[in-house]
Short mmCIF file of C-alpha atoms and ligand atoms in Angstrom, two decimals:
data_model
loop_
_atom_site.label_atom_id
_atom_site.label_comp_id
_atom_site.label_asym_id
_atom_site.label_seq_id
_atom_site.Cartn_x
_atom_site.Cartn_y
_atom_site.Cartn_z
CA MET A 1 63.58 -51.38 47.64
CA LYS A 2 62.94 -55.11 47.91
CA VAL A 3 59.50 -56.07 48.78
CA ALA A 4 57.39 -59.19 48.33
CA ILE A 5 53.71 -59.06 48.13
CA ILE A 6 51.95 -62.22 49.46
CA GLY A 7 48.52 -63.23 50.15
CA PRO A 8 45.68 -65.57 48.86
CA PRO A 9 44.98 -66.26 45.35
CA GLY A 10 42.85 -63.35 43.85
CA VAL A 11 43.56 -60.90 46.43
CA GLY A 12 45.59 -58.59 44.18
CA LYS A 13 49.06 -59.43 44.26
CA SER A 14 49.74 -59.23 40.67
CA THR A 15 47.65 -56.23 40.24
CA GLN A 16 49.54 -54.48 42.85
CA ALA A 17 52.85 -55.71 42.15
CA THR A 18 52.18 -54.29 38.71
CA ARG A 19 51.08 -50.87 39.82
CA LEU A 20 53.99 -50.48 42.16
CA GLY A 21 56.51 -51.39 39.27
CA ARG A 22 54.79 -48.55 37.43
CA ALA A 23 55.01 -46.04 40.50
CA LEU A 24 58.39 -46.86 41.09
CA PRO A 25 60.04 -47.36 37.53
CA TYR A 26 63.70 -46.70 38.36
CA TYR A 27 64.52 -49.64 40.34
CA ASN A 28 61.74 -51.94 40.71
CA PRO A 29 60.96 -54.70 38.12
CA ARG A 30 58.15 -56.78 39.17
CA LEU A 31 59.00 -60.50 39.48
CA SER A 32 56.10 -62.91 39.33
CA SER A 33 56.63 -66.67 40.11
CA GLY A 34 53.20 -67.49 38.58
CA GLU A 35 54.28 -65.82 35.29
CA LEU A 36 57.65 -67.19 35.23
CA VAL A 37 56.12 -70.90 35.44
CA ARG A 38 53.47 -69.87 32.93
CA ASN A 39 56.24 -68.52 30.43
CA GLU A 40 58.27 -71.96 30.65
CA ILE A 41 55.23 -73.73 29.98
CA GLN A 42 54.14 -71.58 27.04
CA ALA A 43 57.47 -71.73 25.51
CA ASP A 44 57.50 -75.62 26.05
CA THR A 45 60.96 -76.10 27.49
CA THR A 46 62.10 -78.97 29.25
CA LEU A 47 61.34 -77.55 32.61
CA GLY A 48 57.98 -76.17 31.17
CA GLY A 49 56.80 -79.73 30.24
CA LYS A 50 57.58 -80.81 33.89
CA MET A 51 55.58 -78.08 35.43
CA ARG A 52 52.62 -78.36 33.30
CA GLU A 53 51.22 -81.28 34.90
CA TYR A 54 51.45 -80.05 38.25
CA TYR A 55 49.91 -76.57 37.17
CA GLU A 56 47.26 -77.92 35.32
CA ARG A 57 46.09 -80.12 38.20
CA GLY A 58 46.16 -76.98 40.27
CA GLU A 59 49.01 -78.52 42.29
CA LYS A 60 52.02 -76.85 43.83
CA VAL A 61 55.24 -76.80 41.56
CA PRO A 62 58.03 -78.00 43.66
CA ASP A 63 59.99 -75.46 45.82
CA GLU A 64 63.21 -76.45 44.26
CA VAL A 65 61.68 -75.48 40.62
CA ILE A 66 60.49 -72.14 41.69
CA LEU A 67 63.49 -71.35 43.60
CA SER A 68 65.61 -72.18 40.25
CA LEU A 69 63.54 -69.79 38.36
CA VAL A 70 63.24 -67.03 40.75
CA LEU A 71 66.79 -66.46 42.86
CA PRO A 72 69.02 -66.08 39.69
CA ARG A 73 66.89 -63.25 38.50
CA LEU A 74 67.26 -61.46 41.86
CA ALA A 75 71.10 -61.43 42.06
CA HIS A 76 72.10 -58.53 39.86
CA SER A 77 69.34 -56.24 40.74
CA GLY A 78 69.20 -53.37 43.05
CA GLY A 79 65.34 -53.64 43.60
CA TRP A 80 62.57 -55.90 43.04
CA ILE A 81 58.76 -56.58 43.75
CA LEU A 82 58.10 -60.19 44.16
CA ASP A 83 54.62 -61.24 43.18
CA ASN A 84 53.41 -64.44 45.31
CA PHE A 85 57.09 -65.28 46.36
CA PRO A 86 58.05 -66.49 48.90
CA ALA A 87 54.89 -68.78 48.98
CA ASN A 88 55.93 -70.62 51.97
CA VAL A 89 58.53 -70.92 54.65
CA ALA A 90 60.98 -73.25 52.91
CA GLN A 91 61.01 -70.54 49.99
CA GLY A 92 61.46 -67.61 52.36
CA ARG A 93 64.59 -69.54 54.12
CA ALA A 94 66.04 -70.14 50.67
CA LEU A 95 65.75 -66.59 49.85
CA ASP A 96 67.40 -65.60 53.33
CA ASP A 97 70.10 -68.06 52.52
CA TYR A 98 70.60 -66.86 49.02
CA PHE A 99 71.46 -63.49 50.42
CA GLY A 100 72.71 -64.18 54.01
CA GLU A 101 70.01 -63.76 56.87
CA ASP A 102 71.10 -60.05 57.67
CA ASP A 103 72.33 -59.07 54.25
CA PRO A 104 71.31 -55.67 53.75
CA VAL A 105 70.66 -56.48 50.09
CA GLY A 106 67.75 -59.01 51.07
CA LEU A 107 64.26 -58.36 51.42
CA ASN A 108 63.11 -54.89 53.38
CA HIS A 109 59.35 -55.25 53.13
CA VAL A 110 56.62 -58.10 53.25
CA ILE A 111 53.19 -56.97 52.32
CA LEU A 112 50.20 -59.33 53.31
CA LEU A 113 47.22 -58.48 51.38
CA GLU A 114 44.15 -59.64 53.24
CA GLY A 115 40.60 -59.01 54.02
CA PRO A 116 38.18 -60.53 50.90
CA THR A 117 36.11 -63.64 51.85
CA GLU A 118 36.98 -66.61 49.98
CA GLU A 119 33.86 -66.38 47.96
CA ASP A 120 34.86 -62.87 47.03
CA LEU A 121 38.24 -64.02 45.97
CA ALA A 122 36.54 -66.87 43.79
CA GLU A 123 34.43 -64.26 42.21
CA ARG A 124 37.24 -62.13 41.25
CA ILE A 125 39.02 -64.99 39.66
CA VAL A 126 36.75 -67.15 38.06
CA SER A 127 34.33 -64.86 36.68
CA GLY A 128 36.18 -61.84 36.21
CA ARG A 129 39.92 -62.17 35.66
CA ARG A 130 41.25 -61.52 32.34
CA THR A 131 45.01 -61.48 31.37
CA SER A 132 46.38 -59.80 28.36
CA ARG A 133 48.54 -62.11 25.93
CA ALA A 134 50.27 -58.91 24.76
CA THR A 135 51.53 -57.57 27.98
CA GLY A 136 50.69 -60.03 30.94
CA GLU A 137 48.64 -57.16 32.61
CA VAL A 138 45.85 -58.66 34.86
CA TYR A 139 42.16 -57.05 34.29
CA HIS A 140 38.89 -57.82 35.71
CA LEU A 141 35.71 -57.18 33.60
CA GLU A 142 34.02 -55.38 36.24
CA TYR A 143 36.50 -53.78 38.77
CA ALA A 144 39.29 -53.27 36.30
CA PRO A 145 38.16 -53.60 32.70
CA PRO A 146 40.35 -54.06 29.66
CA PRO A 147 41.04 -50.96 27.71
CA ALA A 148 39.07 -50.45 24.54
CA PRO A 149 40.81 -50.73 21.13
CA GLU A 150 40.66 -47.07 20.17
CA GLU A 151 42.50 -46.44 23.50
CA ASN A 152 45.58 -47.79 22.06
CA LEU A 153 46.89 -49.09 25.48
CA ASP A 154 46.98 -52.79 25.32
CA PRO A 155 46.13 -54.81 22.38
CA GLY A 156 45.03 -57.90 24.12
CA PRO A 157 43.81 -60.49 23.73
CA PHE A 158 42.31 -60.82 27.00
CA GLU A 159 42.02 -64.22 28.02
CA GLN A 160 40.98 -66.20 30.89
CA ARG A 161 43.82 -68.28 32.38
CA ALA A 162 43.19 -72.23 32.00
CA ASP A 163 43.36 -72.77 35.70
CA ASP A 164 40.92 -70.00 36.52
CA THR A 165 38.28 -72.70 37.13
CA GLU A 166 36.27 -73.31 40.25
CA GLU A 167 38.06 -76.56 40.73
CA ALA A 168 41.78 -75.49 40.33
CA THR A 169 40.72 -72.29 42.42
CA ARG A 170 39.66 -74.41 45.30
CA ALA A 171 42.76 -76.39 45.28
CA HIS A 172 44.86 -72.95 45.05
CA PHE A 173 42.96 -72.05 48.31
CA ALA A 174 43.49 -75.16 49.97
CA ALA A 175 47.23 -75.13 49.06
CA TYR A 176 47.55 -71.42 50.29
CA GLU A 177 45.78 -72.03 53.69
CA LYS A 178 48.35 -74.88 54.40
CA GLU A 179 51.06 -72.40 54.21
CA ALA A 180 49.67 -69.08 55.00
CA ASP A 181 50.05 -68.90 58.82
CA ALA A 182 53.53 -70.24 59.00
CA LEU A 183 54.75 -67.58 56.57
CA LYS A 184 53.02 -64.81 58.06
CA GLU A 185 54.71 -65.76 61.45
CA TYR A 186 58.11 -66.33 59.91
CA TYR A 187 57.90 -62.66 58.67
CA GLU A 188 56.04 -61.28 61.55
CA ALA A 189 59.01 -62.51 63.57
CA LYS A 190 61.53 -60.85 61.29
CA GLY A 191 59.68 -57.50 61.68
CA LEU A 192 59.08 -57.48 57.92
CA LEU A 193 55.42 -58.05 57.69
CA SER A 194 52.93 -55.37 56.97
CA VAL A 195 49.05 -56.41 56.56
CA VAL A 196 47.30 -54.32 53.59
CA ASP A 197 43.38 -54.25 53.57
CA ALA A 198 42.68 -55.62 50.01
CA ARG A 199 38.79 -55.31 50.28
CA LYS A 200 39.20 -51.64 48.99
CA PRO A 201 39.11 -50.52 45.34
CA ILE A 202 42.42 -51.21 43.68
CA GLY A 203 43.88 -47.45 43.57
CA GLU A 204 43.28 -47.45 47.36
CA VAL A 205 45.04 -50.57 48.08
CA THR A 206 48.28 -49.31 46.04
CA ALA A 207 48.22 -45.99 47.92
CA GLU A 208 48.38 -47.75 51.09
CA ILE A 209 50.95 -50.10 50.27
CA LEU A 210 53.00 -46.94 49.39
CA GLU A 211 52.22 -45.33 52.42
CA VAL A 212 53.62 -48.35 54.18
CA LEU A 213 56.60 -48.55 52.21
CA GLY A 214 57.37 -44.75 53.18
CA HIS A 215 56.37 -43.23 49.78
CA PRO A 216 59.75 -44.36 47.83
CA GLU A 217 57.94 -42.85 44.71
CA ASN A 218 58.85 -39.56 46.10
CA PRO A 219 62.58 -39.87 47.22
CA GLN A 220 63.96 -37.18 49.33
CA PRO A 221 67.13 -35.37 47.87
P1 LIG B 1 46.46 -62.58 42.53
O1 LIG B 1 47.77 -62.11 41.81
O2 LIG B 1 46.68 -62.12 43.99
O3 LIG B 1 46.06 -63.99 42.30
P2 LIG B 1 45.18 -60.46 40.69
O4 LIG B 1 45.99 -59.38 40.83
O5 LIG B 1 45.37 -61.61 39.62
O6 LIG B 1 45.37 -61.58 42.03
O7 LIG B 1 43.51 -60.05 40.87
C1 LIG B 1 42.62 -60.96 41.00
C2 LIG B 1 41.34 -60.26 40.13
O8 LIG B 1 40.94 -59.50 41.12
C3 LIG B 1 41.68 -59.63 38.98
O9 LIG B 1 40.78 -59.89 38.11
C4 LIG B 1 41.83 -58.21 39.41
O10 LIG B 1 41.68 -57.16 38.27
C5 LIG B 1 40.75 -58.15 40.35
N1 LIG B 1 41.38 -57.48 41.51
C6 LIG B 1 42.74 -57.05 42.15
N2 LIG B 1 42.35 -56.21 43.07
C7 LIG B 1 41.24 -55.86 43.47
C8 LIG B 1 40.53 -55.14 44.10
N3 LIG B 1 41.19 -54.50 45.17
N4 LIG B 1 39.07 -54.87 43.93
C9 LIG B 1 38.47 -55.65 42.83
N5 LIG B 1 39.13 -56.52 42.14
C10 LIG B 1 40.36 -56.55 42.32
#
C-alpha cells in the first residue's frame, strides 16, 4: 500500500499519517517531508543550514531539496504513507519519474483532506498544536491532548513549533493555495484521488480513510 496524504496546513495530515502507520504496522512507515526537513535543521547539517532560512521565513524549501530527502527513502520499501508529499505537481512528476509512470510499485492512492475553513485550520495550528520532542507525535491541547505523565505513553516535552505563528501560517496557506488545484487535478486525472472530509473528529477521519483504502488493516487470507 503506497499512499500520499495531501491537503492544507493544519488539516490533519501528520495526525492521520501517524494513525494509519499504526493501523498498518507491517508494511507502512510514515514518511513526513516536513519532519525530514525539521530533522536536518535540528541536526544542523549543511543541508539543514540551507533550509533553515526558507523554513523560518515560512517559504517553500526548493523542490530539489525535498526530492533529495524523500525519494531515496522510498526506493527499498514495500509500502509507505507520505505525509505532505507530493506538495506540488513538480514533486508528483518527479515521483512518477522515479518509479516510472505505470510502475506497479508506485503510488496507489492519494488522499486529499479537505473541509475545515482557513480560520479553523489556523486555530488548530496556532493556538493548539503541540509536537512531542521525544516521539514527533502531534497533539492538540483541546482536540488531541498530550498524555499525562502517569500514563507513561509519551514523555514529551510537548512543544509549539517555531513556525506555528499567525504570520508563518498565513504564508503556508498562501503557498498551499498556489499549488492545490493543479495537484488535485493531476491525481484526479490519474484516477488516484479520494477526497476525505477532515472536519470530523480525528478517529472518524481515520475510519473514513481506511474505508477508502479498502480496509488494508484486515487483509484477506
Ligand atoms: P497537518 O500535518 O496537515 O499540518 P496536523 O496533523 O499537524 O496537520 O494537525 C494540525 C492540528 O490539528 C494538530 O494539533 C492536530 O492535533 C489537530 N487535528 C488534526 N486533525 C483534527 C481533527 N479532525 N479535528 C480536530 N483537530 C485536529
